[in-house]
Coordinates of C-alpha atoms in Angstrom, one line a residue:
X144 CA 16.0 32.7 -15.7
X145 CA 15.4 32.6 -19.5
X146 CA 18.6 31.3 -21.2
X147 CA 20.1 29.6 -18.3
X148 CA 18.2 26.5 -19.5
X149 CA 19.1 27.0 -23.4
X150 CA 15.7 29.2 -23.8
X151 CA 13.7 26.9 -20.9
X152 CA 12.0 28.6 -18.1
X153 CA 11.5 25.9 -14.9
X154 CA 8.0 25.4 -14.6
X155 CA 6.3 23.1 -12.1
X156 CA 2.6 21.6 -12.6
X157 CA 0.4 19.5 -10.9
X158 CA -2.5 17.0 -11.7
X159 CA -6.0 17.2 -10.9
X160 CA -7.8 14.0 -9.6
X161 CA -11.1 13.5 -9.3
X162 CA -11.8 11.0 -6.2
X163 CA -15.8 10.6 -6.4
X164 CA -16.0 8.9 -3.5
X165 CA -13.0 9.7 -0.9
X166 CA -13.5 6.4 1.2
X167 CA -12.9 4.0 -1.2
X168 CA -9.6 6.5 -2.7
X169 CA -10.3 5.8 -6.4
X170 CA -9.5 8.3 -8.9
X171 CA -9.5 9.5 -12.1
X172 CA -7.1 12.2 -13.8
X173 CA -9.2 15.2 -15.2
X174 CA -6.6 18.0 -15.9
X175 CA -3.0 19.9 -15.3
X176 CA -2.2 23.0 -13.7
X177 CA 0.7 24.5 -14.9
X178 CA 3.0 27.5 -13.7
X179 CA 6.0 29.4 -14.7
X180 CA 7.2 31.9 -12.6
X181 CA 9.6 33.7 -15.4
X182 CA 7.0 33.5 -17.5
X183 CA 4.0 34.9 -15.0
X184 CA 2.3 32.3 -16.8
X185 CA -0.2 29.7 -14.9
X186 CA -3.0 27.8 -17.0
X187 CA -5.3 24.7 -16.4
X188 CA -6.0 22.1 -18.6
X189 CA -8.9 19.9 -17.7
X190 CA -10.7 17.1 -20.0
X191 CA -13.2 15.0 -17.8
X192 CA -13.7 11.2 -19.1
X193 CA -17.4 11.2 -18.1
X194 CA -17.4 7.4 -18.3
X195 CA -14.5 6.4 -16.0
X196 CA -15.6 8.4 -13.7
X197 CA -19.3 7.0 -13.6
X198 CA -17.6 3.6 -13.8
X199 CA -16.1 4.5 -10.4
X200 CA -19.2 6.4 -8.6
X201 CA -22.5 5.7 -11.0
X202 CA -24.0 8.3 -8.6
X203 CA -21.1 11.1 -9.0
X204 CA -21.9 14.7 -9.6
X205 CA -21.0 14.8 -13.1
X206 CA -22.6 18.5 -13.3
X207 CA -20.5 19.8 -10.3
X208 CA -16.9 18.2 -11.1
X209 CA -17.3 20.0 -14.4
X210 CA -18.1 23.1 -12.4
X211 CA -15.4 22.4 -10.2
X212 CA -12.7 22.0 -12.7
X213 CA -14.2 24.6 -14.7
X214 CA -13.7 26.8 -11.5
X215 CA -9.7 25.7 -11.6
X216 CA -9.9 27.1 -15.2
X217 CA -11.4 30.4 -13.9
X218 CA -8.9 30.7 -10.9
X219 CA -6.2 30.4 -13.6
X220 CA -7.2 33.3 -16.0
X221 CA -7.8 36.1 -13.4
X222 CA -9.9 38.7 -13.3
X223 CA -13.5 38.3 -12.1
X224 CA -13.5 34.2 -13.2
X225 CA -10.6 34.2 -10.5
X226 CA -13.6 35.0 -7.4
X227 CA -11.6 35.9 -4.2
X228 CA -8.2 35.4 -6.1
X229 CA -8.8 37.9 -8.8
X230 CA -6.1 40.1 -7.1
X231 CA -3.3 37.4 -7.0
X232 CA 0.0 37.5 -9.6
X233 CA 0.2 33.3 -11.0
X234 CA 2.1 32.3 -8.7
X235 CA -0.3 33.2 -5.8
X236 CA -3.1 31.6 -7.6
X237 CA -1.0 27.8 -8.7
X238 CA -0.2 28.1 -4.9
X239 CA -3.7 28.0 -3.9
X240 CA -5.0 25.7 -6.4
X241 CA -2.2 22.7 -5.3
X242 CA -3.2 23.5 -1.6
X243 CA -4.3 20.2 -0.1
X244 CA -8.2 19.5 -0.3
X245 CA -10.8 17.5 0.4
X246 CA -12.9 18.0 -2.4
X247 CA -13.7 15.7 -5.3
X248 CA -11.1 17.4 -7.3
X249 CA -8.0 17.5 -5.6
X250 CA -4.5 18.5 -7.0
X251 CA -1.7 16.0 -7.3
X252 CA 1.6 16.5 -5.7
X253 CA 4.0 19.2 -7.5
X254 CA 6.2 18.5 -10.6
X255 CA 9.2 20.5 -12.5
X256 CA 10.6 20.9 -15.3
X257 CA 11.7 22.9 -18.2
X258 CA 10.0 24.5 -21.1
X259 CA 10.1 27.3 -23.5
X260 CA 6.7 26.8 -24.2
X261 CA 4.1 26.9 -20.9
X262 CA 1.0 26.6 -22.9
X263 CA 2.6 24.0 -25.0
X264 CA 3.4 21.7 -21.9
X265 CA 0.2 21.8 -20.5
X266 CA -1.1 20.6 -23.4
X267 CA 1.4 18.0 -23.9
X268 CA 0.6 16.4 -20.2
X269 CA -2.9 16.9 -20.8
X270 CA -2.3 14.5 -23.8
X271 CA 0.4 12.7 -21.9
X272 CA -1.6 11.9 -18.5
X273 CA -5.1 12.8 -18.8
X274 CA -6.6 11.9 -22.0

């Protein structure tokens, strides 16, 4: 795929929300998952805002969203951080990790685009729609 797009690969990425409390469907954005099949490349990008999210829920799990994106993280690089995925090429595990939940960290719906940089983009929407 690699020079069909003037050096840029498609890539597709997805937010992750954190709802604290799933009945009242407030959220927060807390990272971006990012995948790029030419590149075999899939990364997470998380950055929690530890007061919007006690704004929303003074009671929320601070402790355990970080865990849980932290967990996203791990999925992301493989190996033994990656748990029952560990085996899976990227696009196996960015499949996975934009499978509908209901957790308090959920993934948004699927975005595309094009980049010559993977790591570079999720960096730039982490600035763009998380921080």
């Amino acid at each position: 795929m690699t020079g069909l797009h003037n050096g840029r690969d498609v890539f597709e990425y997805a937010l992750l929300k954190v709802v604290p409390r799933v009945e009242r469907g407030e959220m927060i954005n807390a990272g971006v998952v990012v995948y790029c099949r030419a590149q075999r490349f899939v990364e997470a990008r998380t950055h929690l805002d530890e007061a919007r999210l006690l704004a929303l829920d003074p009671s929320a799990d601070v402790d355990g969203v970080r865990a849980a994106l932290g967990a996203v993280e791990g999925v992301c690089h493989g190996g033994e951080a990656a748990g029952q995925a560990a085996g899976d090429d990227a696009g196996r595990r960015f499949r996975w990790l934009i499978a509908p939940r209901s957790t308090i960290v959920q993934p948004g719906p699927v975005h595309t685009g094009l980049t010559a940089d993977p790591s570079g983009e999720a960096e730039r929407l982490l600035e763009l729609l998380v921080r």
